[in-house]
PDB file of C-alpha atoms in Angstrom:
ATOM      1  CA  UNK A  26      81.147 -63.814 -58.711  1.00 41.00           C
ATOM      2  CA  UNK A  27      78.620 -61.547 -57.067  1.00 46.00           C
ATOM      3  CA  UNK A  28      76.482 -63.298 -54.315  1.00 53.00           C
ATOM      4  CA  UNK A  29      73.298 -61.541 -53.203  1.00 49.00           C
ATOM      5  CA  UNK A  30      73.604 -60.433 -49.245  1.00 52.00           C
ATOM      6  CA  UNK A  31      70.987 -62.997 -47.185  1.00 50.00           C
ATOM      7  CA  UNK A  32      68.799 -61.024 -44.789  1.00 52.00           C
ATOM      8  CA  UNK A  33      68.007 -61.704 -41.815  1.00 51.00           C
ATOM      9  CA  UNK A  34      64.978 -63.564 -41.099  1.00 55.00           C
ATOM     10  CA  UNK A  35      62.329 -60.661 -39.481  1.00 51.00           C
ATOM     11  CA  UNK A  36      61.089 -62.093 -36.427  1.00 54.00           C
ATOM     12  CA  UNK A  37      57.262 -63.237 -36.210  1.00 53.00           C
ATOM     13  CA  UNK A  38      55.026 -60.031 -34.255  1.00 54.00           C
ATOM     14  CA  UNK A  39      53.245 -60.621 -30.881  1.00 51.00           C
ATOM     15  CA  UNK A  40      49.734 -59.778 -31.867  1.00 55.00           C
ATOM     16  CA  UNK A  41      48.859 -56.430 -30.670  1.00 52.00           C
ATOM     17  CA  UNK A  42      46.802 -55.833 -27.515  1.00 53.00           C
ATOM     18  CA  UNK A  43      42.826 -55.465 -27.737  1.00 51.00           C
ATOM     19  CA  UNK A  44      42.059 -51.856 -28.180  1.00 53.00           C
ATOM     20  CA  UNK A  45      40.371 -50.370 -25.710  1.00 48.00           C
ATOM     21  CA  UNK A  46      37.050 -50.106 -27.478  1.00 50.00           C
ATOM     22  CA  UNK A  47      37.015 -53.584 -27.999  1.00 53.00           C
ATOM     23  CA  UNK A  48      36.490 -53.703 -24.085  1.00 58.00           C
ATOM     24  CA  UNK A  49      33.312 -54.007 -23.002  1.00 57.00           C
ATOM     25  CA  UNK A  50      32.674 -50.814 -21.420  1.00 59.00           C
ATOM     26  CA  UNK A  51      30.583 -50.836 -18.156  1.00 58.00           C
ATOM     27  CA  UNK A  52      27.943 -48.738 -17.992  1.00 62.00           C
ATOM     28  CA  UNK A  53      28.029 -44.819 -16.925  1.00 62.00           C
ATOM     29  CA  UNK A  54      25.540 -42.916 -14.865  1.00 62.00           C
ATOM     30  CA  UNK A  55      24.092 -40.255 -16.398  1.00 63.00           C
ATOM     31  CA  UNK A  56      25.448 -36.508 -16.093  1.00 55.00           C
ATOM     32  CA  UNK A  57      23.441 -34.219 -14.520  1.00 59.00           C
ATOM     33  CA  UNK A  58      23.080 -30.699 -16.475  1.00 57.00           C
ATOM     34  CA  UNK A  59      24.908 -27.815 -14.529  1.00 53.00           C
ATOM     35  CA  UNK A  60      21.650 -25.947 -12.782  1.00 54.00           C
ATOM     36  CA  UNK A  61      22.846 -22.861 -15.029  1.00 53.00           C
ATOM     37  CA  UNK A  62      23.433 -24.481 -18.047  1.00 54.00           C
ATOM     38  CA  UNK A  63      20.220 -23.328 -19.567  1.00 54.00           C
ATOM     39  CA  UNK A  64      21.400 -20.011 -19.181  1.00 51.00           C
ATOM     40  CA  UNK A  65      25.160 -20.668 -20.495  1.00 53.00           C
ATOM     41  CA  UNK A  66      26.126 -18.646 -23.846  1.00 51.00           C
ATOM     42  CA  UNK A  67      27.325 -20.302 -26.893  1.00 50.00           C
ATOM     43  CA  UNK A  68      30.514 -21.346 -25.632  1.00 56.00           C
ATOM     44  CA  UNK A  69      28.843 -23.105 -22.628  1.00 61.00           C
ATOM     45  CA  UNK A  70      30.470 -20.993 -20.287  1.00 64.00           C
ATOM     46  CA  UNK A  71      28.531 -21.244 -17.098  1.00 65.00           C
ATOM     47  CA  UNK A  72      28.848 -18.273 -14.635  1.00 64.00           C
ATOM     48  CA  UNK A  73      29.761 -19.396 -11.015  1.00 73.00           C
ATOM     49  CA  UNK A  74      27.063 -16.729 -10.226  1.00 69.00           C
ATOM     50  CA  UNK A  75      23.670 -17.879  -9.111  1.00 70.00           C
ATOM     51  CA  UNK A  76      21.508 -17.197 -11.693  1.00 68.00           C
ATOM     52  CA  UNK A  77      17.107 -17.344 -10.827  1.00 74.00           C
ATOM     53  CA  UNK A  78      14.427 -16.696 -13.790  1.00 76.00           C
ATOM     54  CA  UNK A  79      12.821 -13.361 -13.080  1.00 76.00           C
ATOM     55  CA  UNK A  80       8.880 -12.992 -12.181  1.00 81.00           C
ATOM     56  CA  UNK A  81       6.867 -10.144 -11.252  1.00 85.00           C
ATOM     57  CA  UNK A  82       7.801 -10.563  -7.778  1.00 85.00           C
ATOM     58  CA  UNK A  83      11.186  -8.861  -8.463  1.00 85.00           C
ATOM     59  CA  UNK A  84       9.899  -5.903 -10.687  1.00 87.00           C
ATOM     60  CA  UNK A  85       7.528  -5.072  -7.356  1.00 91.00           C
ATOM     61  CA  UNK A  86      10.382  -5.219  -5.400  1.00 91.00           C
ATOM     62  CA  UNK A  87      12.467  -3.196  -7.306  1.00 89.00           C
ATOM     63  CA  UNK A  88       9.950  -0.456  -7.994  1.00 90.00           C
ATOM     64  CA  UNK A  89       8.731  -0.388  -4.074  1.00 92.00           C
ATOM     65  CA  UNK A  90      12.708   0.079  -3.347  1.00 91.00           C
ATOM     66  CA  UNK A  91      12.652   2.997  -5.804  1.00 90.00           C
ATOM     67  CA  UNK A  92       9.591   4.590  -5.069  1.00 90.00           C
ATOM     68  CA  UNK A  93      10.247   4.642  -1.111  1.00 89.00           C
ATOM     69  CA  UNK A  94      13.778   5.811  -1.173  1.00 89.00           C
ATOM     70  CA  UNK A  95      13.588   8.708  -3.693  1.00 86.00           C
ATOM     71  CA  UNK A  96      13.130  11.973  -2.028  1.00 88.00           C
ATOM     72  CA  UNK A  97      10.420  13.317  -4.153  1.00 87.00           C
ATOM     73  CA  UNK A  98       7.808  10.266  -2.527  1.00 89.00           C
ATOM     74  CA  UNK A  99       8.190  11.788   0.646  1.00 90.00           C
ATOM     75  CA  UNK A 100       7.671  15.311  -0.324  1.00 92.00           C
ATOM     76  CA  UNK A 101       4.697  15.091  -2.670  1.00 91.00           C
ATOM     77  CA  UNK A 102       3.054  12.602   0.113  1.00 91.00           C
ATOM     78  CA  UNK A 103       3.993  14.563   3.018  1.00 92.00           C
ATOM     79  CA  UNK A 104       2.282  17.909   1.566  1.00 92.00           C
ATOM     80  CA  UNK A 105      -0.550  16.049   0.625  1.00 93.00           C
ATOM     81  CA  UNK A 106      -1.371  14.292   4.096  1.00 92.00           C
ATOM     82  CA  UNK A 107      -0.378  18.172   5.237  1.00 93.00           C
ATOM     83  CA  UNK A 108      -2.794  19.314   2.828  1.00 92.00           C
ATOM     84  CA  UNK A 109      -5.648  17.151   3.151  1.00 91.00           C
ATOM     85  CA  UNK A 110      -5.564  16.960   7.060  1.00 91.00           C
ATOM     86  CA  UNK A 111      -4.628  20.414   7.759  1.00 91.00           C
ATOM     87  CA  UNK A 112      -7.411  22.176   5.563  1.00 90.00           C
ATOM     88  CA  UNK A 113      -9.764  19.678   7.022  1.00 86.00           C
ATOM     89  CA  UNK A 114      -8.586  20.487  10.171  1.00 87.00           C
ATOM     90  CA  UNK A 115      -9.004  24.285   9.809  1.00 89.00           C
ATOM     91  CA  UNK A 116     -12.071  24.424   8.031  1.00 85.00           C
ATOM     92  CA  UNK A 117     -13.609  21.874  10.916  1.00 83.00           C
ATOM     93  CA  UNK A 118     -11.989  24.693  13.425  1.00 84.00           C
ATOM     94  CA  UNK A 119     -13.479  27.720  11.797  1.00 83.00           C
ATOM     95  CA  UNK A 120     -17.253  26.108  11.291  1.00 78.00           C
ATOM     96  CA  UNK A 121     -17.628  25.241  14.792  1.00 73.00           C
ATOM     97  CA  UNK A 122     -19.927  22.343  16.337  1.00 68.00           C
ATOM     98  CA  UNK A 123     -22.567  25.259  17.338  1.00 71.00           C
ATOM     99  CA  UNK A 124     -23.420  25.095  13.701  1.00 71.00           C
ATOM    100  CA  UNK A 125     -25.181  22.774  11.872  1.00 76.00           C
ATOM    101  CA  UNK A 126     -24.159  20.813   8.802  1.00 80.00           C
ATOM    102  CA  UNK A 127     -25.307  18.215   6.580  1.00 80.00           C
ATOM    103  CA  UNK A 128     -23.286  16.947   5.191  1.00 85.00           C
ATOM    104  CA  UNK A 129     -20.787  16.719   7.904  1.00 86.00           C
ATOM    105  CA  UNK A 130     -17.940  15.129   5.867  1.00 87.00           C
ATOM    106  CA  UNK A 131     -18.630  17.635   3.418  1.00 87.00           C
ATOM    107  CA  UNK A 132     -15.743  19.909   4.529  1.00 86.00           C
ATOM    108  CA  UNK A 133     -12.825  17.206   3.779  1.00 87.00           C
ATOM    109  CA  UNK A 134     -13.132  17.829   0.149  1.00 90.00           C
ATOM    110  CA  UNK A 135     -11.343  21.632  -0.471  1.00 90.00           C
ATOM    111  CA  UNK A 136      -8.309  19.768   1.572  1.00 91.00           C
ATOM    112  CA  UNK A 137      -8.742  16.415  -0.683  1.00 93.00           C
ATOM    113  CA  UNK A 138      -8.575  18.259  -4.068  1.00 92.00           C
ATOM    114  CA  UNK A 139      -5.464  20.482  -3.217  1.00 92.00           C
ATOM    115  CA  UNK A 140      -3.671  17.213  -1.871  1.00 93.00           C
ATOM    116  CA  UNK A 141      -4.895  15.478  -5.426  1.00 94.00           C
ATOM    117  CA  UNK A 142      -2.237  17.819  -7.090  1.00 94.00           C
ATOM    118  CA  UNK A 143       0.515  16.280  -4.889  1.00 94.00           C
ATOM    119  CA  UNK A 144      -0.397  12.510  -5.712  1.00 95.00           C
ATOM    120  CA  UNK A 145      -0.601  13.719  -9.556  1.00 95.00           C
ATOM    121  CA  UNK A 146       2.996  15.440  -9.195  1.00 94.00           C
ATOM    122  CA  UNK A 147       4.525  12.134  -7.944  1.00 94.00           C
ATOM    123  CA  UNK A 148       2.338   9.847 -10.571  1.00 94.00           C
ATOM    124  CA  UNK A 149       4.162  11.604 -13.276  1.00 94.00           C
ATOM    125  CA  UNK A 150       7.781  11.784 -11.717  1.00 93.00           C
ATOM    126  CA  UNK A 151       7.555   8.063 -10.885  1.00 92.00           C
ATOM    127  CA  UNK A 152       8.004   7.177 -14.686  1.00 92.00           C
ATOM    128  CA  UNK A 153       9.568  10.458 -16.299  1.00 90.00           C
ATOM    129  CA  UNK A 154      12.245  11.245 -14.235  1.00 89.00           C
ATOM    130  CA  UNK A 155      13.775   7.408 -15.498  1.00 89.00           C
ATOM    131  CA  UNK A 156      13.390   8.912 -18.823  1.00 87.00           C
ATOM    132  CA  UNK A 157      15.014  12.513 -17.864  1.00 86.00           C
ATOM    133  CA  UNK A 158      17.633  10.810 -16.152  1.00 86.00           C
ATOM    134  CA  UNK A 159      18.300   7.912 -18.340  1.00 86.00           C
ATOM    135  CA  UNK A 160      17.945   5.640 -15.397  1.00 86.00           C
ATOM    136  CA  UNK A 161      15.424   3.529 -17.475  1.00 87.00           C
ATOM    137  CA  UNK A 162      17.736   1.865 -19.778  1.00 89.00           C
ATOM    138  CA  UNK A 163      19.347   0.372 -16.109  1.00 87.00           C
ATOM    139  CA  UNK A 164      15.673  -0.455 -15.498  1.00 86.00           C
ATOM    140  CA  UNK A 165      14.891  -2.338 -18.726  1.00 85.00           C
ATOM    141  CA  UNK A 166      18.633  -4.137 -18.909  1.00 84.00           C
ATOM    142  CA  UNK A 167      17.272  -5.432 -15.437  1.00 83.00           C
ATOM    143  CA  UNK A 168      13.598  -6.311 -16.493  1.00 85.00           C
ATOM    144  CA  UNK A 169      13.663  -6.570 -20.069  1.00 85.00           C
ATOM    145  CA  UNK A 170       9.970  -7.204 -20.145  1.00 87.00           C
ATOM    146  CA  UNK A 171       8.342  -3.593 -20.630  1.00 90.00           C
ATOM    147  CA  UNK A 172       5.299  -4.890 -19.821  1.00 92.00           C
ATOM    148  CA  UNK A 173       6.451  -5.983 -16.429  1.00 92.00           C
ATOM    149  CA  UNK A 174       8.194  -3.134 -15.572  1.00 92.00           C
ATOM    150  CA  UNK A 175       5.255  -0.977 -16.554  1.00 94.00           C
ATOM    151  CA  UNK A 176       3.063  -3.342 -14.435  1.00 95.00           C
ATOM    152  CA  UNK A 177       4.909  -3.006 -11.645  1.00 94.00           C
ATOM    153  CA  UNK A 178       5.058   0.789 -11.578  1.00 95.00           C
ATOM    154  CA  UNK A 179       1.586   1.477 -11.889  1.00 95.00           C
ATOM    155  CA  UNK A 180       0.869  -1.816  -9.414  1.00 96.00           C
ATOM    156  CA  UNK A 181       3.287   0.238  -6.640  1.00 96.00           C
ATOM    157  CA  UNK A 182       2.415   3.864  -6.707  1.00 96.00           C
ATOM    158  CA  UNK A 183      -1.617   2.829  -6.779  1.00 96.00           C
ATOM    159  CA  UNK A 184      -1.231   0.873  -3.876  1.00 96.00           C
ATOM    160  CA  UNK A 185       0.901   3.539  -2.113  1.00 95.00           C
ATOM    161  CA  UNK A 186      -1.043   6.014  -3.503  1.00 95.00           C
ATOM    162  CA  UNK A 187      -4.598   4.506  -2.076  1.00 96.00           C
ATOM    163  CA  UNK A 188      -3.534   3.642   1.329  1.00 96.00           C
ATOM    164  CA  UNK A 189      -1.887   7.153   2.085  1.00 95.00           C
ATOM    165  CA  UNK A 190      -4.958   8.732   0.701  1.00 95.00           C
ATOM    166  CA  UNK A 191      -7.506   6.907   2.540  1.00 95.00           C
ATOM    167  CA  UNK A 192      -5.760   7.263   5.805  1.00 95.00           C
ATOM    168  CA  UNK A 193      -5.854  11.122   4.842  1.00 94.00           C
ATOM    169  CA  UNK A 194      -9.764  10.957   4.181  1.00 94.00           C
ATOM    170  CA  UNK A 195     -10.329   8.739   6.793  1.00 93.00           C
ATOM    171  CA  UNK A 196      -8.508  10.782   9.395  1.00 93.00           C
ATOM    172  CA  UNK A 197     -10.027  13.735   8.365  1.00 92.00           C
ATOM    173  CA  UNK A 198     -13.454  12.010   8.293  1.00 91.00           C
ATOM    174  CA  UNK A 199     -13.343  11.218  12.009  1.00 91.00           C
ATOM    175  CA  UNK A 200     -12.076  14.641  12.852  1.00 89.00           C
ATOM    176  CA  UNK A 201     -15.267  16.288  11.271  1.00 86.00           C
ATOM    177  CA  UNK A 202     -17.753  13.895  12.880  1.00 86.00           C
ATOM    178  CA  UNK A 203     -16.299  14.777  16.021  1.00 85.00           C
ATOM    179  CA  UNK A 204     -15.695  18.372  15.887  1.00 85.00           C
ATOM    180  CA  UNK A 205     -18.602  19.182  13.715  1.00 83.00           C
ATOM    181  CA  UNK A 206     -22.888  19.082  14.410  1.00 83.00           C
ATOM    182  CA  UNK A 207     -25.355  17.766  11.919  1.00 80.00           C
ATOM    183  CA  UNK A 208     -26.651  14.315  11.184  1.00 84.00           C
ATOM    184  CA  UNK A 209     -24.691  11.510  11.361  1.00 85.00           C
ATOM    185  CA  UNK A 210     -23.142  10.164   8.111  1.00 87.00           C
ATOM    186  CA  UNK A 211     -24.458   6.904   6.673  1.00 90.00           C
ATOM    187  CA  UNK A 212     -22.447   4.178   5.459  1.00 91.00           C
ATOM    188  CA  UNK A 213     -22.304   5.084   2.230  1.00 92.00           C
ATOM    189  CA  UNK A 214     -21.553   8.411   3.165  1.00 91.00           C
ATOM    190  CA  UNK A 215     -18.824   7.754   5.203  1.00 93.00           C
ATOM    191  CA  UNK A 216     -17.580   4.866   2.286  1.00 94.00           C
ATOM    192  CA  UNK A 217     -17.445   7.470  -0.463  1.00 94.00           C
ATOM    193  CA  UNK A 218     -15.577  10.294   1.655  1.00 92.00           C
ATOM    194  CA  UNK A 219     -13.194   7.821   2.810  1.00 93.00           C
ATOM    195  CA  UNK A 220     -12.378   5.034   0.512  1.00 94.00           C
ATOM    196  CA  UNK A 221     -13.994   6.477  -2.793  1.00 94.00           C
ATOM    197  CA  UNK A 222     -12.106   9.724  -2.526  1.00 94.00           C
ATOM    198  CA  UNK A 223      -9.077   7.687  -1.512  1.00 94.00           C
ATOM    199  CA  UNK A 224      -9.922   5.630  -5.024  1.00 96.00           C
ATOM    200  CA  UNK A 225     -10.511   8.490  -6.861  1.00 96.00           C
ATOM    201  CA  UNK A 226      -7.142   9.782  -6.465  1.00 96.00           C
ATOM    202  CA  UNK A 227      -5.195   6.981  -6.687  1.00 96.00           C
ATOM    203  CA  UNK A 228      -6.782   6.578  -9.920  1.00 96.00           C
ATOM    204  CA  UNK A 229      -5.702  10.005 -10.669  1.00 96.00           C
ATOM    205  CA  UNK A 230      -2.384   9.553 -10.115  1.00 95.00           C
ATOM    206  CA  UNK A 231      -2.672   6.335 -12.202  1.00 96.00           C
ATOM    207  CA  UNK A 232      -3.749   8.590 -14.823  1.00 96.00           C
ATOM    208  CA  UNK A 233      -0.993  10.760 -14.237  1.00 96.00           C
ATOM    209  CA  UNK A 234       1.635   7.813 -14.380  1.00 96.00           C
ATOM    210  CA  UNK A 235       0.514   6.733 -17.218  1.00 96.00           C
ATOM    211  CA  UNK A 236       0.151  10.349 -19.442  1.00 96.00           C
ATOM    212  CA  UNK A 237       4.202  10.430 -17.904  1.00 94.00           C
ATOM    213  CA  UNK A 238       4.732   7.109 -20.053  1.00 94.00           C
ATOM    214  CA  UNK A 239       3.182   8.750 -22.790  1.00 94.00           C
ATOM    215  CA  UNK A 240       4.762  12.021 -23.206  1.00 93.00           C
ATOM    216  CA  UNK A 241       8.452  10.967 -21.339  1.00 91.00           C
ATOM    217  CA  UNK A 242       8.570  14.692 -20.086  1.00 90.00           C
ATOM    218  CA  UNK A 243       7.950  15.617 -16.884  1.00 91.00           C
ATOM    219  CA  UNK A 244       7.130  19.321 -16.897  1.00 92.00           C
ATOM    220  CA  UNK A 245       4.802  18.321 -20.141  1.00 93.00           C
ATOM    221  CA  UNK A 246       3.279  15.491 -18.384  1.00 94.00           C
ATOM    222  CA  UNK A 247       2.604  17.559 -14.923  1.00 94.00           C
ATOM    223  CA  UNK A 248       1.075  20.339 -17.248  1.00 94.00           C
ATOM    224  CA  UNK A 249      -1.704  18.279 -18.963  1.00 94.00           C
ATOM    225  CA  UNK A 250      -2.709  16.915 -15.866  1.00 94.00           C
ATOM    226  CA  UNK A 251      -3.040  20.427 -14.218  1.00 93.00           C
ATOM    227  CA  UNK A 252      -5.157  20.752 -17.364  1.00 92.00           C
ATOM    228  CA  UNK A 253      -7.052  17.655 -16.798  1.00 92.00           C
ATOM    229  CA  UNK A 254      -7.859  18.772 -13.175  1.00 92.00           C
ATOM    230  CA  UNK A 255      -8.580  22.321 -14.118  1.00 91.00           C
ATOM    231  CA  UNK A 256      -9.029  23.329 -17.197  1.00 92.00           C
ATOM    232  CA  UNK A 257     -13.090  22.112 -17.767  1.00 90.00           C
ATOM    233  CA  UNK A 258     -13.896  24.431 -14.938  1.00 89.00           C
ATOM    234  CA  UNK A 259     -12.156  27.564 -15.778  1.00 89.00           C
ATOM    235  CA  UNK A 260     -13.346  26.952 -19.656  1.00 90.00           C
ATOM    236  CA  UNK A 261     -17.007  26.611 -17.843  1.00 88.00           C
ATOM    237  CA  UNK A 262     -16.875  30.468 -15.775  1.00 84.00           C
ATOM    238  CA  UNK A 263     -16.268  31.780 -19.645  1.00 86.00           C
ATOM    239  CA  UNK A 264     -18.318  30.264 -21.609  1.00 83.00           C
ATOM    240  CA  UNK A 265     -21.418  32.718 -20.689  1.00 80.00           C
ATOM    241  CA  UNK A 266     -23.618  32.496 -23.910  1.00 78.00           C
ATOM    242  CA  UNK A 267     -27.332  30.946 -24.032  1.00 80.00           C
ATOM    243  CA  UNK A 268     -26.165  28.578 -26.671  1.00 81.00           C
ATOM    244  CA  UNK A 269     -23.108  27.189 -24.762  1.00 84.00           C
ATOM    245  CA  UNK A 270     -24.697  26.658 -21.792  1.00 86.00           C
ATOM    246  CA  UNK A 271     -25.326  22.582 -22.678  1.00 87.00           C
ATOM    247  CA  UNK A 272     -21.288  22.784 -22.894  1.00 89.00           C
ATOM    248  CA  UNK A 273     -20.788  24.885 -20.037  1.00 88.00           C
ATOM    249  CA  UNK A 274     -23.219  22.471 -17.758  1.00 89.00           C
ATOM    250  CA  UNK A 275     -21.183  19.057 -19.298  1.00 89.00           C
ATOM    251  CA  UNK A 276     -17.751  20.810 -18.515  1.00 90.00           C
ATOM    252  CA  UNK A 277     -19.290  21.636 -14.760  1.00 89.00           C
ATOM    253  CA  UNK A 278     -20.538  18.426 -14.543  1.00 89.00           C
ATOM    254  CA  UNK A 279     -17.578  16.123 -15.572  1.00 91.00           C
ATOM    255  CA  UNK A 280     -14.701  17.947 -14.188  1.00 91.00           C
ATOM    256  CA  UNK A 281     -12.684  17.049 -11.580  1.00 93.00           C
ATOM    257  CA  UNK A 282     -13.858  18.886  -9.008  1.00 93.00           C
ATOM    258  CA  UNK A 283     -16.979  18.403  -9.129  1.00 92.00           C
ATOM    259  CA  UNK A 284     -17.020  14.519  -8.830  1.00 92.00           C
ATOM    260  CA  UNK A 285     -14.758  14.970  -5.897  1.00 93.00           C
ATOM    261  CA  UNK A 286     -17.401  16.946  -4.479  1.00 92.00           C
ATOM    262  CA  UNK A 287     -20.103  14.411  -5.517  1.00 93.00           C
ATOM    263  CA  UNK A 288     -18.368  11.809  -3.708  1.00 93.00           C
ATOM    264  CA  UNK A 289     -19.202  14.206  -0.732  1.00 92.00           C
ATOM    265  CA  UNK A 290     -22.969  14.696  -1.525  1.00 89.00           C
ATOM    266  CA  UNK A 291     -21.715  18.415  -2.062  1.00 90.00           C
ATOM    267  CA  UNK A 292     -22.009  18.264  -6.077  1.00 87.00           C
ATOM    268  CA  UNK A 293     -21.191  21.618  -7.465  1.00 87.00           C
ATOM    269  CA  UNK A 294     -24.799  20.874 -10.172  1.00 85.00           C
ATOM    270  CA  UNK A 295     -28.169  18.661  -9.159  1.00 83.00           C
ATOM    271  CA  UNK A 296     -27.817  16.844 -12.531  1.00 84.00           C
ATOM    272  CA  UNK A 297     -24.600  14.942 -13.615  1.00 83.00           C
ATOM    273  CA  UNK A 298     -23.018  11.793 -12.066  1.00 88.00           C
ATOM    274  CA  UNK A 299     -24.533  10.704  -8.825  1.00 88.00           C
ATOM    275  CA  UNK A 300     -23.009   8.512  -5.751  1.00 89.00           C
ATOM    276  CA  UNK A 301     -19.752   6.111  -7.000  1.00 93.00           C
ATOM    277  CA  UNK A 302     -20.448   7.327 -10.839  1.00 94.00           C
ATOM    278  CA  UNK A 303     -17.175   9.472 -11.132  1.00 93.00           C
ATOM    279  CA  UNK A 304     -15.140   6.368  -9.687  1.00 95.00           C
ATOM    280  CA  UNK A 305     -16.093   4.376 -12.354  1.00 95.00           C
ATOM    281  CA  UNK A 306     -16.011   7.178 -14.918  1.00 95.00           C
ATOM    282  CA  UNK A 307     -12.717   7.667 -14.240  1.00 95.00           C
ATOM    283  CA  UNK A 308     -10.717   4.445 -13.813  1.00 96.00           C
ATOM    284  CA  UNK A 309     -12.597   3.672 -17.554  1.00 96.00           C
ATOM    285  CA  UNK A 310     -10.646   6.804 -18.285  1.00 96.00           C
ATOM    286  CA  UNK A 311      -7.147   5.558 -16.684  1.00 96.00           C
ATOM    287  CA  UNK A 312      -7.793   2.255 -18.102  1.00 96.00           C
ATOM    288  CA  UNK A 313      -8.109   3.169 -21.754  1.00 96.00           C
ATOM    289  CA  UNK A 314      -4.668   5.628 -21.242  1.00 96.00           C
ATOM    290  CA  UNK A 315      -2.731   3.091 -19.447  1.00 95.00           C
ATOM    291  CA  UNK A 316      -3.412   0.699 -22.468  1.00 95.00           C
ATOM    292  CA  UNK A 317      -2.011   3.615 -24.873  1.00 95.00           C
ATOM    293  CA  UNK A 318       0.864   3.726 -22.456  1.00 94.00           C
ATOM    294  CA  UNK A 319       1.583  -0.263 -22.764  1.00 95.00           C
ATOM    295  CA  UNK A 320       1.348  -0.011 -26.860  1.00 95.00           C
ATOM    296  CA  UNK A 321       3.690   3.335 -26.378  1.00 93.00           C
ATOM    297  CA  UNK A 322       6.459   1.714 -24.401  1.00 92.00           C
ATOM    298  CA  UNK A 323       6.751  -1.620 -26.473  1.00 91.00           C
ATOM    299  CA  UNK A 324       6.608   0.488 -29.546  1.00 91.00           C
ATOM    300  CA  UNK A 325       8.928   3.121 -28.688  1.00 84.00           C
ATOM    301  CA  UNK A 326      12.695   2.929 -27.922  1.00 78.00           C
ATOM    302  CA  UNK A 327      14.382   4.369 -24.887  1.00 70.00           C
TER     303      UNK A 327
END
């Protein structure tokens, strides 16, 4: 007969070991963040670079290193302090003290409104020659904020552009109180040939900058501020005719200069804007064109 194999009897199991989650676990400190992981990409890669959030302080920084190691800063600002001081200089020279004059500042303006042109020259080239160049899309991958870098342009050349222009007009100011005879300057007098005409083309250059941002061409930019400057007056020596002469006078009045010369007490008409008027007339002028030039550069591509 068949018989049926026995098996052998299967040996009882040890019971297994406690997992290790049974465990108690004892409790872990908390993990500090990486100080870059804010900044880490979607893979949480986090660069071994240091990496430090961006403020206004590094857009000034950047544009001062621009703006003092281009060659074009020291050119326009070198002719103008040649300009300004020079022509002051020489027309101081050829008056003489044995003659009278009153104003006595009055004679730093011819030299002041040539060296304008240079300050314009270098408010436009400061912000188109990025765009010529193409060096602006390196500017705005550094400072993606437009309206920082735009601040920081026009926050740089006015502040270069004032003090260099006010140390021309000042310089020149002491050089024709010295050199020259007439009655001596008041305070105002001496504040508005000094520090107003060193506003008043700073804020010209401003306006310059900011037509630049505007058009993105230099040549095109440089050309309607030449306009600006002197256009109203050459328009004014043709416009002849008894029933233009209300233009004519407004054109004399407003243009350029002539409130350079008012700031002298040498205004080219007795009506028009008097004393610190064309200051304010014309940074209400900048400041509506440097708002266009905000809306045009976060409007506009590069």
């Amino acid at each position: 007969m068949l018989q049926t194999p026995v098996q052998a009897p299967v040996p009882a199991q040890a019971p297994a070991p406690a997992q290790a989650h049974d465990r108690p676990q004892a409790p872990q400190p908390p993990v500090q963040p990486h100080p870059q992981q804010a900044y880490a990409g979607a893979g949480g890669y986090v660069s071994p670079i240091p990496v430090r959030p961006t403020h206004l302080g590094h857009a000034l920084l950047s544009e001062w290193t621009k703006i003092r190691s281009v060659r074009s800063t020291i050119w326009t600002l070198g002719v103008m302090l040649l300009l300004s001081v020079g022509i002051g200089l020489l027309a101081a020279l050829a008056a003489g003290s044995d003659r009278e004059l009153d104003p006595v500042l009055g004679l730093g303006f011819v030299g002041v409104l040539l060296g304008s042109l240079c300050v314009i020259t270098l408010g436009v080239l400061s912000i188109s020659s990025e765009y010529g160049t193409g060096m602006v899309r390196t500017t705005l991958t550094a400072c993606p904020s437009r309206v920082r870098m735009l601040t920081a342009k026009a926050i740089v050349f006015f502040t270069l552009a004032l003090v260099i222009t006010t140390v021309a007009t000042g310089l020149v100011a002491l050089l024709d109180s010295a050199m020259l005879n007439g009655p001596a300057p008041t305070a105002d007098q001496w504040l508005r040939a000094t520090v107003g005409a060193g506003l008043y083309v700073a804020l010209l250059g401003l306006l310059a900058l900011s037509v630049g941002t505007l058009l993105r061409h230099s040549a095109g930019a440089i050309s309607t501020m030449m306009g600006v400057v002197l256009l109203p007056m050459l328009l004014a020596l043709f416009l002849q005719g008894e029933s233009l002469k209300d233009v004519q006078q407004a054109l004399i009045e407003y243009s350029v200069p002539s409130a350079l010369a008012t700031l002298y007490d040498i205004p080219f008409l007795s009506t028009g804007p008097t004393g610190w008027t064309p200051v304010w007339i014309l940074a209400g002028v900048t400041a509506v064109t440097l708002g266009g030039a905000y809306a045009a550069v976060l409007q506009r591509d590069v």
